Coordinates of C-alpha atoms in Angstrom, one line a residue:
M1 CA -281.6 88.7 -67.9
P2 CA -279.7 92.0 -68.3
G3 CA -276.5 91.8 -70.2
E4 CA -273.3 93.6 -69.5
G5 CA -273.8 97.4 -69.7
Q6 CA -277.5 97.1 -68.6
G7 CA -279.0 96.4 -65.2
M8 CA -275.8 94.8 -63.8
Q9 CA -273.6 97.6 -64.8
G10 CA -273.4 99.2 -61.4
A11 CA -272.6 95.9 -59.7
R12 CA -269.8 95.2 -62.2
H13 CA -268.3 98.7 -62.3
L14 CA -264.7 98.9 -61.2
C15 CA -263.8 102.4 -59.9
R16 CA -260.8 104.0 -61.5
F17 CA -259.7 106.0 -58.5
D18 CA -258.0 109.3 -59.6
V19 CA -254.9 109.3 -57.5
R20 CA -253.8 112.8 -58.6
A21 CA -257.2 114.3 -57.9
G22 CA -257.6 112.3 -54.7
R23 CA -261.1 111.2 -55.5
A24 CA -263.2 108.5 -57.1
C25 CA -264.5 108.6 -60.7
G26 CA -267.6 110.6 -61.5
D27 CA -269.8 107.5 -61.8
C28 CA -269.0 106.5 -58.3
E29 CA -269.4 110.0 -56.9
R30 CA -272.9 110.3 -58.4
A31 CA -273.8 106.8 -57.1
W32 CA -272.8 107.8 -53.6
W33 CA -274.8 111.0 -53.7
R34 CA -277.9 109.1 -54.9
A35 CA -277.5 106.6 -52.1
A36 CA -277.0 109.3 -49.5
R37 CA -280.1 111.1 -50.7
L38 CA -282.2 108.0 -50.6
L39 CA -281.0 107.2 -47.1
Y40 CA -281.7 110.7 -45.9
E41 CA -285.2 110.7 -47.4
G42 CA -285.9 107.3 -45.9
M43 CA -284.9 108.5 -42.4
I44 CA -287.1 111.6 -42.7
L45 CA -290.1 109.3 -43.5
L46 CA -289.3 107.0 -40.6
R47 CA -288.6 110.0 -38.3
V48 CA -285.2 108.7 -37.3
P49 CA -282.8 111.4 -36.3
F50 CA -279.9 111.4 -38.8
A51 CA -277.3 112.5 -36.3
F52 CA -278.3 109.8 -33.9
L53 CA -277.9 107.1 -36.6
V54 CA -274.5 108.5 -37.7
F55 CA -273.1 108.8 -34.2
G56 CA -274.4 105.3 -33.4
L57 CA -272.7 103.8 -36.4
V58 CA -269.4 105.6 -35.6
G59 CA -269.6 104.4 -32.0
L60 CA -270.2 100.9 -33.1
L61 CA -267.3 100.9 -35.5
G62 CA -265.0 102.5 -32.9
S63 CA -266.0 99.9 -30.3
S64 CA -265.4 97.1 -32.8
S65 CA -261.9 98.4 -33.5
R66 CA -261.1 98.6 -29.8
I67 CA -262.3 95.0 -29.3
R68 CA -260.0 93.8 -32.1
A69 CA -257.1 95.8 -30.6
A70 CA -257.7 94.2 -27.2
E71 CA -257.8 90.8 -28.7
V72 CA -254.5 91.3 -30.5
A73 CA -252.6 93.0 -27.6
G74 CA -254.2 91.1 -24.8
G75 CA -255.0 94.4 -23.0
E76 CA -252.0 95.1 -20.8
F77 CA -250.3 92.0 -22.1
K78 CA -249.2 90.9 -25.5
V79 CA -249.1 87.4 -26.9
V80 CA -246.4 85.8 -28.9
A81 CA -247.9 82.5 -30.1
N82 CA -246.7 79.1 -31.2
L83 CA -243.0 79.4 -30.4
A84 CA -241.1 76.2 -31.0
Y85 CA -239.2 75.3 -27.8
K86 CA -237.4 72.3 -29.4
S87 CA -235.4 72.4 -32.6
G88 CA -233.1 70.2 -34.6
A89 CA -233.2 67.9 -37.6
G90 CA -234.0 64.8 -35.5
L91 CA -237.4 66.0 -34.4
S92 CA -240.4 63.9 -35.6
E93 CA -243.3 65.6 -37.4
Y94 CA -245.5 65.1 -34.3
E95 CA -242.8 66.5 -32.0
Q96 CA -242.5 69.6 -34.2
Q97 CA -246.3 70.0 -34.1
R98 CA -246.7 69.7 -30.3
C99 CA -243.6 71.2 -28.9
K100 CA -244.7 74.8 -29.0
L101 CA -245.7 77.4 -26.4
D102 CA -247.4 80.8 -26.2
L103 CA -245.8 83.7 -24.3
V104 CA -248.1 86.2 -22.6
L105 CA -245.9 89.1 -21.8
P106 CA -246.7 92.3 -19.7
V107 CA -246.4 95.4 -21.7
G108 CA -244.1 98.2 -20.5
R109 CA -242.6 96.1 -17.7
T110 CA -239.2 94.5 -17.1
N111 CA -237.7 92.1 -14.5
F112 CA -241.1 90.3 -14.2
A113 CA -241.7 86.8 -13.0
T114 CA -242.7 84.1 -15.4
L115 CA -245.0 81.1 -14.9
V116 CA -244.6 78.2 -17.2
W117 CA -248.0 76.5 -17.3
F118 CA -248.8 72.9 -18.4
H119 CA -252.4 71.9 -19.3
G120 CA -254.2 68.9 -18.0
G121 CA -255.7 66.0 -19.9
G122 CA -254.4 62.8 -18.4
L123 CA -251.3 62.9 -20.7
T124 CA -253.6 61.8 -23.5
G125 CA -255.3 65.0 -24.4
G126 CA -255.6 68.7 -23.9
S127 CA -253.9 71.7 -25.4
K128 CA -252.5 75.1 -24.4
S129 CA -255.1 77.8 -24.2
E130 CA -254.2 81.4 -25.1
G131 CA -257.3 82.6 -23.4
F132 CA -256.6 80.8 -20.1
A133 CA -252.9 81.9 -20.3
K134 CA -254.0 85.5 -20.5
Q135 CA -256.3 85.0 -17.5
L136 CA -253.4 83.5 -15.5
A137 CA -251.2 86.5 -16.4
R138 CA -253.8 89.0 -15.3
A139 CA -254.7 87.1 -12.2
F140 CA -251.2 86.7 -10.9
G141 CA -249.4 89.7 -12.5
V142 CA -246.8 87.6 -14.2
A143 CA -245.8 86.5 -17.7
V144 CA -247.1 83.1 -18.7
A145 CA -245.6 80.5 -21.0
A146 CA -248.4 78.0 -21.8
A147 CA -246.8 74.9 -23.3
N148 CA -248.0 71.9 -25.3
Y149 CA -246.3 68.6 -25.1
R150 CA -246.5 65.2 -26.8
L151 CA -249.4 63.0 -25.7
S152 CA -249.9 59.3 -25.2
P153 CA -250.3 57.0 -27.1
Q154 CA -248.5 58.8 -29.9
A155 CA -245.7 59.3 -27.5
T156 CA -244.9 57.4 -24.3
Y157 CA -243.0 58.0 -21.1
P158 CA -240.6 59.8 -20.8
A159 CA -241.4 61.8 -23.9
Y160 CA -243.9 64.2 -22.4
V161 CA -241.8 64.7 -19.2
E162 CA -238.7 65.5 -21.4
D163 CA -240.8 67.9 -23.4
A164 CA -241.9 69.7 -20.2
A165 CA -238.2 70.1 -19.2
A166 CA -237.3 71.4 -22.6
A167 CA -240.1 74.0 -22.4
V168 CA -238.9 75.2 -19.0
A169 CA -235.3 75.3 -20.2
W170 CA -236.3 77.3 -23.3
V171 CA -238.2 79.8 -21.2
H172 CA -235.3 80.2 -18.8
G173 CA -233.0 80.8 -21.7
N174 CA -235.2 83.2 -23.6
I175 CA -237.4 85.1 -21.2
G176 CA -234.6 87.6 -20.5
A177 CA -234.7 88.8 -24.1
H178 CA -238.4 89.7 -23.5
G179 CA -237.7 91.6 -20.2
G180 CA -238.2 88.8 -17.7
D181 CA -236.1 87.9 -14.7
T182 CA -234.5 84.5 -15.3
N183 CA -234.3 84.1 -11.5
L184 CA -238.1 84.2 -11.2
V185 CA -239.2 81.3 -13.4
F186 CA -242.0 79.4 -11.8
V187 CA -243.6 76.1 -13.1
G188 CA -247.2 75.1 -12.5
G189 CA -250.0 73.1 -14.1
H190 CA -253.3 71.4 -13.5
S191 CA -253.8 67.6 -13.2
A192 CA -251.4 66.0 -15.8
G193 CA -249.8 69.4 -16.0
A194 CA -249.2 69.3 -12.2
Y195 CA -247.6 65.9 -12.6
L196 CA -245.2 67.3 -15.2
T197 CA -244.5 70.3 -12.9
S198 CA -243.5 68.0 -10.1
M199 CA -241.4 65.8 -12.3
V200 CA -239.5 68.7 -13.8
G201 CA -238.9 70.3 -10.4
L202 CA -237.8 67.1 -8.6
D203 CA -236.0 64.8 -11.0
V204 CA -232.8 66.8 -11.3
R205 CA -231.7 64.8 -14.4
L206 CA -234.4 66.4 -16.6
L207 CA -233.1 70.0 -16.3
A208 CA -229.5 68.8 -16.1
K209 CA -229.8 67.7 -19.7
H210 CA -230.2 71.4 -20.5
G211 CA -227.4 72.6 -18.2
L212 CA -229.8 73.7 -15.4
G213 CA -230.1 72.7 -11.8
A214 CA -233.3 72.3 -9.8
G215 CA -232.4 75.6 -8.0
T216 CA -233.0 77.3 -11.3
L217 CA -236.7 77.3 -10.5
A218 CA -238.2 79.9 -8.2
G219 CA -241.1 77.7 -7.2
L220 CA -243.5 74.9 -8.2
I221 CA -247.3 75.0 -8.2
P222 CA -248.8 71.6 -8.9
V223 CA -252.6 71.8 -8.8
S224 CA -254.4 68.5 -8.3
G225 CA -251.6 66.4 -9.7
Q226 CA -250.4 62.8 -9.1
T227 CA -247.3 62.2 -7.0
M228 CA -247.2 58.4 -7.7
T229 CA -246.4 57.1 -11.1
H230 CA -249.0 58.6 -13.4
F231 CA -251.9 56.3 -14.3
T232 CA -251.2 56.8 -18.0
V233 CA -247.6 55.7 -17.6
R234 CA -248.9 52.6 -15.7
T235 CA -251.3 51.9 -18.5
E236 CA -248.5 52.2 -21.1
R237 CA -246.5 49.6 -19.1
G238 CA -249.4 47.2 -19.0
L239 CA -250.3 47.8 -15.4
G240 CA -253.8 48.4 -14.1
K241 CA -254.9 52.0 -13.8
N242 CA -255.4 51.6 -10.1
N243 CA -252.2 49.7 -9.3
L244 CA -250.3 52.3 -7.5
T245 CA -246.6 52.3 -8.1
A246 CA -243.8 54.7 -7.2
D247 CA -240.8 54.3 -9.5
E248 CA -238.6 56.7 -11.5
A249 CA -241.7 58.1 -13.2
A250 CA -243.2 59.2 -9.8
P251 CA -242.5 62.6 -8.2
I252 CA -242.5 60.9 -4.8
Y253 CA -239.5 58.9 -5.9
Y254 CA -237.4 62.0 -5.7
V255 CA -238.3 63.1 -2.1
R256 CA -235.4 64.9 -0.5
A257 CA -234.7 67.8 1.9
E258 CA -233.6 70.4 -0.7
T259 CA -236.1 71.3 -3.4
P260 CA -237.5 74.4 -4.9
P261 CA -240.4 75.8 -2.9
M262 CA -243.6 73.9 -3.6
L263 CA -247.3 74.9 -3.2
M264 CA -249.6 71.9 -3.7
I265 CA -253.2 72.8 -4.3
M266 CA -256.1 70.4 -4.0
G267 CA -259.9 70.5 -3.9
D268 CA -262.0 68.8 -1.2
N269 CA -264.1 67.0 -3.8
D270 CA -261.3 65.8 -6.1
W271 CA -261.0 62.3 -7.6
P272 CA -260.9 59.4 -5.1
A273 CA -257.5 59.1 -3.3
R274 CA -256.0 62.1 -5.1
A275 CA -255.9 64.2 -1.9
E276 CA -254.5 61.3 0.1
E277 CA -251.8 60.8 -2.5
N278 CA -250.7 64.4 -2.2
Q279 CA -250.8 64.3 1.6
Y280 CA -248.6 61.3 1.7
F281 CA -246.1 63.1 -0.5
V282 CA -246.1 66.0 1.8
A283 CA -245.6 63.7 4.8
A284 CA -242.7 62.0 3.1
M285 CA -241.1 65.3 2.3
K286 CA -241.3 66.4 6.0
V287 CA -239.7 63.1 7.1
A288 CA -236.9 63.8 4.7
G289 CA -236.4 67.2 6.4
N290 CA -238.0 69.3 3.6
Q291 CA -239.5 72.6 4.9
R292 CA -240.3 74.1 1.5
V293 CA -243.5 72.1 0.7
T294 CA -246.9 73.7 1.5
Y295 CA -250.2 71.8 1.1
R296 CA -253.5 73.6 0.8
Q297 CA -257.0 72.0 0.3
F298 CA -260.0 74.1 -0.6
A299 CA -263.7 73.6 0.0
D300 CA -266.3 73.2 -2.7
R301 CA -263.9 72.4 -5.4
T302 CA -263.8 69.4 -7.8
H303 CA -260.9 68.1 -9.9
G304 CA -262.0 70.5 -12.6
T305 CA -263.0 73.6 -10.7
I306 CA -259.9 73.7 -8.5
G307 CA -258.1 74.6 -11.7
S308 CA -260.6 76.6 -13.7
K309 CA -261.5 79.0 -10.8
L310 CA -258.0 80.0 -10.0
V311 CA -258.2 83.0 -12.2
E312 CA -261.5 84.3 -10.7
A313 CA -261.4 87.3 -8.5
G314 CA -261.6 86.3 -4.8
D315 CA -260.9 82.6 -5.4
P316 CA -259.1 81.4 -2.2
A317 CA -256.7 79.1 -4.0
G318 CA -255.8 81.9 -6.4
D319 CA -255.2 84.2 -3.4
V320 CA -252.8 81.6 -1.9
I321 CA -250.9 81.3 -5.2
R322 CA -250.5 85.1 -5.3
A323 CA -249.1 85.1 -1.8
F324 CA -246.8 82.2 -2.7
L325 CA -245.5 84.1 -5.8
D326 CA -244.9 87.2 -3.8
E327 CA -243.0 85.4 -1.0
C328 CA -240.8 83.6 -3.5
R329 CA -240.1 86.8 -5.3
K330 CA -238.6 88.3 -2.2
G331 CA -235.0 87.3 -2.5
R332 CA -235.9 83.8 -3.9
V333 CA -237.0 82.6 -0.4
G334 CA -236.0 78.9 0.0
G335 CA -234.3 78.5 -3.3
G336 CA -233.7 74.8 -3.8
K337 CA -230.5 73.0 -4.9

């Protein structure tokens, strides 16, 4: 075994960089020259063009740097992650952990629309995804606020609904500081997130707690959500998962003539009775005199793919959402009360 000062000397050497001279110590310079000579001689023997290898390494390193920059900046968007949308001494540890959102903001733009997006997961699982939020922002040309919320059974109704309302209120109160238009705040989500979307937009008490009216919202985009009392809420109350109820925890409970514009998206191969549940909601809205609800169902889409494919180029549901956003931008068409 070599001792210090013998075979391991080079590995243990700490370079004393000469700041005034702007160069490394003599030992390091000689080591670098020896390594460079060996590398050059090796390439000659292997007939590898030196310039080709050098430029290849430079290109690889440059590409790696660009990839890292894109990941940090999100391309034409930037990400501000894990912003707490609830504060105060009375918050539980779990509440502090879950009540956060990511902002995906367009770079170099102002007066942009913002989509608050709630993930799915049956109110018992799931989490905000920075990657999917970026895809939503690029697909629809808006800022996106992807929010987490408390989950059952650690929390029960109305905790997650109140969290969703708090997230929307936070975005409305803060997006202006990031360049967004507070008159163009949309709310959307998939599955359980769609249920939260409808509840926040229809139960006026939720936003009223934050000093906001339902007309605050530019539009609602529930994708494959429940309009009856959510099955997780029914489970929490000791009811059967399939025992349909429509009480204060159901979006359909708040049917009325004046609401924010709603675009309800469904797949043709969704879970049993999910499409019919949404269709009944739309029918009830029309009976109430509401002309702001649009229902669209798309072929070859399951409960999962109706949400995941929204961000893909040419997706028909995504195209309809873009048209809806554009229509609502134009003077806040059909702003609810």
